Coordinates of C-alpha atoms in Angstrom, one line a residue:
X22 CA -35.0 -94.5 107.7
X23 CA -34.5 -90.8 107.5
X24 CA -35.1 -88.3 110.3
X25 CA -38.0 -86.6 108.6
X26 CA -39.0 -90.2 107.1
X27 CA -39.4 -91.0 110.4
X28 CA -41.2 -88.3 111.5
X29 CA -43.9 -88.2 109.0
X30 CA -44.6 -91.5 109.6
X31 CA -45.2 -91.1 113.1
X32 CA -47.7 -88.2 112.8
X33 CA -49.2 -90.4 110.4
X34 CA -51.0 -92.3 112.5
X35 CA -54.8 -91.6 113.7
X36 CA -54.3 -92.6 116.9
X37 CA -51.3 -89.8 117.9
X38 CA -53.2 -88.0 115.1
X39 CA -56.6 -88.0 117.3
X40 CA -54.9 -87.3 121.1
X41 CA -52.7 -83.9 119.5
X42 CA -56.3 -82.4 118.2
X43 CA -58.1 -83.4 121.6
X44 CA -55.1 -81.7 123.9
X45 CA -54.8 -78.9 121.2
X46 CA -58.8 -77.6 121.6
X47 CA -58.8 -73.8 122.7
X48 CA -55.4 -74.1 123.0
X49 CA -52.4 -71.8 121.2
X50 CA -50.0 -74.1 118.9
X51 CA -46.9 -73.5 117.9
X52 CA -44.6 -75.9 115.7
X53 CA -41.0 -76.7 116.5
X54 CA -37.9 -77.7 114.3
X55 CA -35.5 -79.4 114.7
X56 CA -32.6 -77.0 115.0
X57 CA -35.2 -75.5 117.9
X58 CA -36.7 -72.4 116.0
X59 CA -40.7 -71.6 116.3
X60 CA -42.9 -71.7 113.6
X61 CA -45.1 -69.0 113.4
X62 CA -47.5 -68.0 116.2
X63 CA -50.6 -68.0 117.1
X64 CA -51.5 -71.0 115.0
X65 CA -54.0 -74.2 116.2
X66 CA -54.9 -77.4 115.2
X67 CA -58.2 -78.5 114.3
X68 CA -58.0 -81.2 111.7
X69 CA -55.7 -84.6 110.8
X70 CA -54.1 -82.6 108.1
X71 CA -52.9 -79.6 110.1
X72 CA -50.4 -81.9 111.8
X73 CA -49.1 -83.3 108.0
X74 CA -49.3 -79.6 106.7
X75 CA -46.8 -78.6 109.7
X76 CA -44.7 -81.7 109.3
X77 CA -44.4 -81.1 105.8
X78 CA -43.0 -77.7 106.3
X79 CA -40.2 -79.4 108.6
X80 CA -42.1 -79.3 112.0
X81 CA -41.3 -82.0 115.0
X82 CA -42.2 -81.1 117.7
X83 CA -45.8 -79.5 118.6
X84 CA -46.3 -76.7 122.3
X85 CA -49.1 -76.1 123.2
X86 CA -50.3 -73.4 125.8
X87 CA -50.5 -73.6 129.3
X88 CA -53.8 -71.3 129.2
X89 CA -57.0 -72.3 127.1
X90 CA -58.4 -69.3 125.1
X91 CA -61.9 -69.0 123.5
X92 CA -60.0 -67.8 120.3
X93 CA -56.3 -68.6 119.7
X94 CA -56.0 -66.6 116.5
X95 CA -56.9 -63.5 118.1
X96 CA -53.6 -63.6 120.3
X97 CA -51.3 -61.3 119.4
X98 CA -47.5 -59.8 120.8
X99 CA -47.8 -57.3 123.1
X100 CA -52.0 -57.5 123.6
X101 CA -53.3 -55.7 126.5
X102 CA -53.8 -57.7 129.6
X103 CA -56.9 -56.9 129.7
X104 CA -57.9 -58.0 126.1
X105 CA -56.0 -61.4 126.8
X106 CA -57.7 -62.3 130.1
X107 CA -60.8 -61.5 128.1
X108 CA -60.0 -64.3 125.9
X109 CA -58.7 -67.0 128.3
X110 CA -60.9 -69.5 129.4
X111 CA -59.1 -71.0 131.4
X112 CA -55.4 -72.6 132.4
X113 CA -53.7 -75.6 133.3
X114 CA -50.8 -76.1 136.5
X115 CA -47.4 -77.5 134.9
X116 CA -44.8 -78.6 137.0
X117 CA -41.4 -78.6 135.0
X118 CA -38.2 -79.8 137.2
X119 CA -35.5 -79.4 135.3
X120 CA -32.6 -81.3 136.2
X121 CA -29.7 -83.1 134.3
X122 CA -30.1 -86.2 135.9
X123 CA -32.8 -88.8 135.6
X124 CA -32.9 -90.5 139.0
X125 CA -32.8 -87.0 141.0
X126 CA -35.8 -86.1 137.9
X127 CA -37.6 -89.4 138.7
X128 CA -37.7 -88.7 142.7
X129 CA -38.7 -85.2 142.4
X130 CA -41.4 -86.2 140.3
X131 CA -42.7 -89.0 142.9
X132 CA -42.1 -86.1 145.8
X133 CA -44.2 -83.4 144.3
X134 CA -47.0 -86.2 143.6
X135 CA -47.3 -87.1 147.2
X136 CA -47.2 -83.6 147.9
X137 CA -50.4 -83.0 146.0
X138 CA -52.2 -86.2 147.3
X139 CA -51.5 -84.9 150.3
X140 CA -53.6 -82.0 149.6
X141 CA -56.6 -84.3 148.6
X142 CA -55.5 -84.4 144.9
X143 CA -55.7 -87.1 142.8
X144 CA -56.4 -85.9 139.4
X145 CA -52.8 -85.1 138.3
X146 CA -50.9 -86.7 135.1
X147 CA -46.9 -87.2 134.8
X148 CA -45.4 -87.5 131.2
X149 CA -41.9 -87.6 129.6
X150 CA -41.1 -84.7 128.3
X151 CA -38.8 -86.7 125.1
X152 CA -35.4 -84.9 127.0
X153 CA -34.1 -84.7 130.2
X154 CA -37.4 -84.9 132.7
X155 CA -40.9 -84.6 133.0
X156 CA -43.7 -82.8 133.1
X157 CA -46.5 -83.2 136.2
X158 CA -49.9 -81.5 134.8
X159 CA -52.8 -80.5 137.2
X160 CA -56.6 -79.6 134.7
X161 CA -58.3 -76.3 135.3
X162 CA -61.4 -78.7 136.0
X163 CA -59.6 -79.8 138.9
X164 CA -59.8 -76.0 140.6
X165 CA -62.6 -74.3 141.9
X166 CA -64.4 -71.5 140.0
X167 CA -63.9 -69.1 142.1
X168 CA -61.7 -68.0 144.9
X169 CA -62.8 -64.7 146.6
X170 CA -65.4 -64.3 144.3
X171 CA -62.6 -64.3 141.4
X172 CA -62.9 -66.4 138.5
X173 CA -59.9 -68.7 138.6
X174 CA -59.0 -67.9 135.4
X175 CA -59.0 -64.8 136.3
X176 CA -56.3 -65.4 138.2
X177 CA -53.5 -66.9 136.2
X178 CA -50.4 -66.8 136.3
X179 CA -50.7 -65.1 140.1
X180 CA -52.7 -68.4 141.5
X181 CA -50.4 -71.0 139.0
X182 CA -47.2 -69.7 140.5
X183 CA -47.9 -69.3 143.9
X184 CA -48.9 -73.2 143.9
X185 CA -45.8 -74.2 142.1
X186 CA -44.0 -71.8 144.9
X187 CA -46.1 -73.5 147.9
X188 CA -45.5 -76.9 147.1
X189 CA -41.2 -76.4 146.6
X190 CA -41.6 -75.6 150.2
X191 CA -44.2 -78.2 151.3
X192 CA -41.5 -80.9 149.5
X193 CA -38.0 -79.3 150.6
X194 CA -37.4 -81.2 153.3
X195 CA -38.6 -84.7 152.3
X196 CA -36.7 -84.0 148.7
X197 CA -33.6 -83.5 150.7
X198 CA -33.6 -86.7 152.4
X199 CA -34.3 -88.6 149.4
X200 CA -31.8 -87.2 147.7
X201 CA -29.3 -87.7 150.7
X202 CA -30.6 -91.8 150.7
X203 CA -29.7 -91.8 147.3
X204 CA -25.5 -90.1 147.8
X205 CA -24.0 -88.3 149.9
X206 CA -23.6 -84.2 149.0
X207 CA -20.1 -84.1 147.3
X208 CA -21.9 -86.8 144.8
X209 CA -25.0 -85.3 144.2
X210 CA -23.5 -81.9 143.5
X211 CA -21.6 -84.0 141.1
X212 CA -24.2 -85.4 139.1
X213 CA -25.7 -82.0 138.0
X214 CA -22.5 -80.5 136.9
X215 CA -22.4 -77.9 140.2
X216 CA -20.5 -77.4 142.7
X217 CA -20.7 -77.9 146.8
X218 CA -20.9 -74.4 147.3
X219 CA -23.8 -73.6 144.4
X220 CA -26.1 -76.0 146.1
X221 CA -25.9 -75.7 150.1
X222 CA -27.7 -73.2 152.3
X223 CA -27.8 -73.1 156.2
X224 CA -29.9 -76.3 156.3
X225 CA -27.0 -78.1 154.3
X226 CA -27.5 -79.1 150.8
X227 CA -30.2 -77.4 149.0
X228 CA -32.7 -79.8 147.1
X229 CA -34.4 -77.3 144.7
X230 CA -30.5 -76.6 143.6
X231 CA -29.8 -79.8 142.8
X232 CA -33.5 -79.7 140.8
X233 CA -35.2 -76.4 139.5
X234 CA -38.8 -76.1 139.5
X235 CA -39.2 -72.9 137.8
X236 CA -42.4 -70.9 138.6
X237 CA -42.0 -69.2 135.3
X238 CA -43.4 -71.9 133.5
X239 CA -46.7 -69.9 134.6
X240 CA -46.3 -67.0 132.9
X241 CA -48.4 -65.3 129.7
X242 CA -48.5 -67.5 126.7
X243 CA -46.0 -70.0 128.1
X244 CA -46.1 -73.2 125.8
X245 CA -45.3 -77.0 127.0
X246 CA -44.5 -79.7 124.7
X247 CA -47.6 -82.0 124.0
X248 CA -48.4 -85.4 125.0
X249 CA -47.5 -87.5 122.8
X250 CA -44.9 -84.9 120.4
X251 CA -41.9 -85.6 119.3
X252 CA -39.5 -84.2 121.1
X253 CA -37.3 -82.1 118.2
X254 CA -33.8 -83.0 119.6
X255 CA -34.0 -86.7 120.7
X256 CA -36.8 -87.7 118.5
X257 CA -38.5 -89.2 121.6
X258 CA -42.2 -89.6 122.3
X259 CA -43.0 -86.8 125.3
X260 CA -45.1 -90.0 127.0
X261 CA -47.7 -90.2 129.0
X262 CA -47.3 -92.7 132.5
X263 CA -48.6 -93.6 135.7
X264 CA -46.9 -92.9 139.2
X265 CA -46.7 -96.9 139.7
X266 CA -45.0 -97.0 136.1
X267 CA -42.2 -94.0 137.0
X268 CA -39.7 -95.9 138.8
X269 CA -39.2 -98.5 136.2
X270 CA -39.4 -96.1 133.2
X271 CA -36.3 -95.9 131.0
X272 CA -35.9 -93.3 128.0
X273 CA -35.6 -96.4 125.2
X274 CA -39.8 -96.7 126.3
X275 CA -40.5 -93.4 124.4
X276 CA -38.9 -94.5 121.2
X277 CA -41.6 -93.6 118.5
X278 CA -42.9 -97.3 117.3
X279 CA -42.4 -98.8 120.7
X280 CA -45.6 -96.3 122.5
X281 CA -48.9 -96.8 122.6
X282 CA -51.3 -94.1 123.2
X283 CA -52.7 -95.7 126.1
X284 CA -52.1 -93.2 128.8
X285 CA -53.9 -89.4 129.0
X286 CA -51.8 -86.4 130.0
X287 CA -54.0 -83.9 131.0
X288 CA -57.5 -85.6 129.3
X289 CA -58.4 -87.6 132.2
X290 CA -61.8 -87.0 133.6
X291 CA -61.0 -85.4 136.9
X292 CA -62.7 -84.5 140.2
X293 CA -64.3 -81.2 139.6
X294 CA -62.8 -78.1 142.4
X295 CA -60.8 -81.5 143.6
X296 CA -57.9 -79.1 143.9
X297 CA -59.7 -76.1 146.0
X298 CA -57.6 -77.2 149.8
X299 CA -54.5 -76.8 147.4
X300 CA -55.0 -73.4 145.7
X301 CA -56.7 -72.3 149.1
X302 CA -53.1 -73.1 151.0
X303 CA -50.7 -72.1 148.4
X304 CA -52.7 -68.7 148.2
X305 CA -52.9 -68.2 151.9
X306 CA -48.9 -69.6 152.1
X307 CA -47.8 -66.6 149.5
X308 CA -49.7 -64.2 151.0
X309 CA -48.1 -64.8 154.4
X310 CA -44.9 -65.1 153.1
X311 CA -44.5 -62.3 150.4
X312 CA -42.0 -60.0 151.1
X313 CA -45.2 -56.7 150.9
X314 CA -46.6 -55.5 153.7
X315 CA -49.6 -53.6 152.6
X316 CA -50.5 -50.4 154.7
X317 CA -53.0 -49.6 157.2
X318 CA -55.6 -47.0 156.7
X319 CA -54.8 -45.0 159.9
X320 CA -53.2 -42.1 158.9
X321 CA -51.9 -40.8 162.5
X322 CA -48.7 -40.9 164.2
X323 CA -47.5 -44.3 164.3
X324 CA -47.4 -45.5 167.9
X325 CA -47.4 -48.5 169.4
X326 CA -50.4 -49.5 171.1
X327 CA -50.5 -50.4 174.5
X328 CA -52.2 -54.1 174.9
X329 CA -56.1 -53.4 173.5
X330 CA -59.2 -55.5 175.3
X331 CA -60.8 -57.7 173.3
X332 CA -64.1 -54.9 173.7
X333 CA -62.2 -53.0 171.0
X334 CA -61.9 -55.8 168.3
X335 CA -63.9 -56.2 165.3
X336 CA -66.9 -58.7 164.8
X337 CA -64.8 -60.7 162.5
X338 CA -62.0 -61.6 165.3
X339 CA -64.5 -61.8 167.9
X340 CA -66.7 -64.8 165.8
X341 CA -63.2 -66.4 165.0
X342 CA -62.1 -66.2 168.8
X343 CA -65.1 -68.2 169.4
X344 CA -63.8 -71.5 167.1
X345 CA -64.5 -73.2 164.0
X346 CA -64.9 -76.2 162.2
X347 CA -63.7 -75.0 159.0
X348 CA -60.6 -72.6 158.3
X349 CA -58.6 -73.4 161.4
X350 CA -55.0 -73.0 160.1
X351 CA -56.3 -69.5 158.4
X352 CA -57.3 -68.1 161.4
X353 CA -54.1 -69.1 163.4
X354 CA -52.9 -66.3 160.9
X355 CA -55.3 -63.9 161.6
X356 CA -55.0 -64.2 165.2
X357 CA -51.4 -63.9 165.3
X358 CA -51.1 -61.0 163.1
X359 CA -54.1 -59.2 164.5
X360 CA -53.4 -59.7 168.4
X361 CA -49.4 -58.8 167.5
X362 CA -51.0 -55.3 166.3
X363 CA -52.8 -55.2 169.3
X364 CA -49.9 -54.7 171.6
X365 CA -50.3 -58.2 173.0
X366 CA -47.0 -60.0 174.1
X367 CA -45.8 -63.3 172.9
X368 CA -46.7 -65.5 175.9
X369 CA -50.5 -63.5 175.6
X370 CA -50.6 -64.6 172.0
X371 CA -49.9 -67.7 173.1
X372 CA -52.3 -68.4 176.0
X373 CA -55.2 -67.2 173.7
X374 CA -54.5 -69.6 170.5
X375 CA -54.2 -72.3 173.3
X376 CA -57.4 -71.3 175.0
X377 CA -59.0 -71.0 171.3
X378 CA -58.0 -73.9 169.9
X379 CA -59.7 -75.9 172.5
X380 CA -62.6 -74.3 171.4
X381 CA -62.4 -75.9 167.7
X382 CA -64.4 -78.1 166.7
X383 CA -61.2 -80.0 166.0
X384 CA -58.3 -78.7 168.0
X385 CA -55.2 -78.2 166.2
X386 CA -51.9 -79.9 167.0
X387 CA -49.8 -78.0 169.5
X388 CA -47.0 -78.9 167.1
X389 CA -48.5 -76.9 163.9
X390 CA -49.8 -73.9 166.1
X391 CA -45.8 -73.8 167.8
X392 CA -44.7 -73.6 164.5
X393 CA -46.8 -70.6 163.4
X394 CA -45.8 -68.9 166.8
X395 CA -42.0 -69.2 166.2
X396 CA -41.9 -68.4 162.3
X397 CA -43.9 -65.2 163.4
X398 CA -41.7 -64.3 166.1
X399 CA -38.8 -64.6 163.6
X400 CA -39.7 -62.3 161.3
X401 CA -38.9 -58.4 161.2
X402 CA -41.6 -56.8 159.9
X403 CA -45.1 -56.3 161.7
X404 CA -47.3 -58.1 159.4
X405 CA -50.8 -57.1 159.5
X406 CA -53.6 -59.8 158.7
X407 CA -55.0 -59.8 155.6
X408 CA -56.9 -57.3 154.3
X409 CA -61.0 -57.7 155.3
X410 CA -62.1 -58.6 151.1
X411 CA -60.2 -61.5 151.6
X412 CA -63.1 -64.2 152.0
X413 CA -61.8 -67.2 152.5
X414 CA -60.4 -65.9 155.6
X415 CA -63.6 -64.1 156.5
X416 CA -66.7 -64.5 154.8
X417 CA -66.4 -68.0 153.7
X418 CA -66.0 -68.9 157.4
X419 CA -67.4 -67.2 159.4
X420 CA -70.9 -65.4 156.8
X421 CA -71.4 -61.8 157.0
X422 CA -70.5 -60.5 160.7
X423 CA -70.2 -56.8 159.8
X424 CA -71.3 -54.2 162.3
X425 CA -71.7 -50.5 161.3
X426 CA -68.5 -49.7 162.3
X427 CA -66.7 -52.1 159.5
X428 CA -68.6 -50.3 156.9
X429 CA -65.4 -48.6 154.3
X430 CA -62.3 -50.5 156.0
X431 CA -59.9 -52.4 154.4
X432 CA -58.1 -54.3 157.4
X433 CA -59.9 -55.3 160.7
X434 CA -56.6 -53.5 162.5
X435 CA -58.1 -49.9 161.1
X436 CA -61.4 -51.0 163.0
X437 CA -59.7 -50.7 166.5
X438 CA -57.9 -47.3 164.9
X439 CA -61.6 -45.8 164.3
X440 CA -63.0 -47.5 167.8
X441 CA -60.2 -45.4 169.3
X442 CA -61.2 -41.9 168.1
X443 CA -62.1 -41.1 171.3
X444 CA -58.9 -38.7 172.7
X445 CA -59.6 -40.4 176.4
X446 CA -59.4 -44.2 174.6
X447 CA -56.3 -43.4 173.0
X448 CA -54.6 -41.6 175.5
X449 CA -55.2 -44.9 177.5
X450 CA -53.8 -47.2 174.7
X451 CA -51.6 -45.2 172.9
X452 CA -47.8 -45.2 173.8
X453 CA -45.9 -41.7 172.9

């Protein structure tokens, strides 16, 4: 049988027919060939014979976008931002490692899984992508619909990428031992065509050399192969599995007449805002680790403070000084980066998160709050805490705590800066 025999018969039938139209609503399509070249864009597919029509013309494989639009057709190159977000309804998280080798691919697959159950989520899909790996998908339903009174999809591909950053760090270490059960370094470097020196860093080799998980794969109009395409080199079935079916799964399963569309990628009923503690950590995570320091208001000399009382703080630090329930780990970053600007020392820093903490509803390990302390003291900038419109470090924990004196500031630091107008308060607190 023929390449393009084969092909057309594959697409023929209704039940890959009927799963490509229900992942392809309010999506963008594009058709692939086999020597890799696009077919035109935008296009979609809403009917049986849209699949044949694109087949006939030589298509075999079918992309899909990561982002769902209210009207494909009105995409076009170089659109305005603002005329595109006006169209997208919303977007999906794909994780793509890309590595050359199946069982490092299999066991980065089954790493980043944990990683999101551990993070309360559940509602993820893993398919074959037809070539070298697979694809790990996470539904928009799965997010909440707003985070700081943002639409989430509003917020791709910021919110998509800084997940798909988070979570290479959450797995780094657990990925490296894994792959160290599995060879030794000279080996693995081996078996992704590198060498020793490409993949080690000062914590020895270097997982996420060894496998790529590009955050790029969230960016504007980025397409992923569909469940159950063709894939246009290998002629494999991008297949749709199960977690418990991973280990065992060998690339002869995804021949074309051997699958059953059984398994949903992406189409699964999932647990609505079942991903919120994940988006809520990754966002928090980039923000704390992004290499921008945003400015304060005060426009002054810049001094260094002397150590300011706790009578100069805002009402926001006060509240959070007084414990929570809810939003512990956030606050161990305010407090760290607010009482740092405050002139305290380490060891007062220290003393009050410990005196805090035991004020929680439910402390938090000495472990986790040691870590904070130690990456802080490592780093050399002064970061400031985040900026006062950022809710779910503020109002989503603690209400509305504003006093008049909060009114037109962006950062609870430029609250002690207008406290301290007073020539006789700042002499007091103000090193020259």
């Amino acid at each position: 049988m023929s390449n393009s025999l084969k092909v057309w018969k594959y697409y023929s039938q209704k039940s890959v027919q009927n799963v490509l139209l229900e992942i392809a609503k309010n999506r963008e399509i594009v058709g692939v060939y086999d020597n890799g070249n696009f077919d035109k864009r935008p296009n979609v597919l809403n009917y049986p014979n849209d699949i044949i029509e694109m087949v006939k013309k030589g298509v075999v494989s079918f992309h899909g976008s990561v982002e769902r639009w209210s009207s494909p057709m009105r995409l076009e190159s170089g659109m305005p931002i603002k005329e595109m977000s006006d169209l997208r309804i919303g977007w999906d998280l794909i994780l793509d490692p890309d590595c050359p080798d199946f069982e490092l691919s299999k066991i980065t697959v089954k790493t980043i899984c944990e990683g999101l159950e551990d993070h309360g989520l559940k509602s993820y899909s893993i398919k074959y992508t037809g070539g070298k790996g697979f694809h790990i998908g996470v539904p928009f339903e799965s997010f909440p619909g707003k985070i700081d009174d943002k639409k989430i999809e509003n917020l791709y591909p910021e919110a998509a990428k800084a997940i798909i950053e988070y979570l290479k760090s959450y797995i780094k270490k657990t990925l490296r031992e894994r792959f160290l059960e599995l060879d030794n370094p000279l080996k693995l470097v081996e078996r992704v065509d590198k060498t020793i020196q490409e993949c080690i860093d000062e914590e020895g080799i270097n997982p996420l050399k060894l496998v790529e998980v590009d955050s790029m794969v969230a960016s504007s109009r980025h397409m992923f192969r569909l469940p159950y395409s063709l894939h246009e080199k290998s002629l494999l079935v991008s297949f749709p599995l199960s977690l418990k079916e991973l280990d065992g799964f060998q690339k002869k399963d995804a021949e074309p007449f051997r699958v059953k569309v059984e398994n949903n990628f992406l189409l699964e009923e999932p647990v609505l805002a079942e991903a919120t503690g994940l988006i809520t950590e990754a966002l928090d995570w980039s923000e704390k680790y992004s290499t921008q320091q945003e400015k304060v208001e005060y426009k002054g000399p810049r001094r260094k403070l002397k150590r300011v009382p706790k009578k100069y703080f805002p009402p926001c630090i006060h509240q959070l000084l007084q414990g929570l329930s809810d939003g512990r780990k956030r606050a161990v970053f305010v407090l760290i980066t607010f009482l740092k600007n405050m002139g305290w020392s380490w060891e007062e820093i220290e003393k009050e998160l410990e005196q805090w903490n035991q004020k929680n509803k439910r402390p938090l390990s000495k472990r986790y709050i040691g870590t904070q302390l130690r990456w802080h003291k490592r780093q050399p900038r002064n970061l400031l805490p985040p900026n006062c419109d950022r809710d779910n470090y503020y109002k989503s924990v603690l209400g509305n705590v504003k006093d008049d004196c909060c009114e037109g500031l962006k950062n609870p630091v430029n609250y002690v800066f207008r406290k301290l107008k007073n020539k006789q308060n700042k002499k007091n607190l103000v090193d020259n």
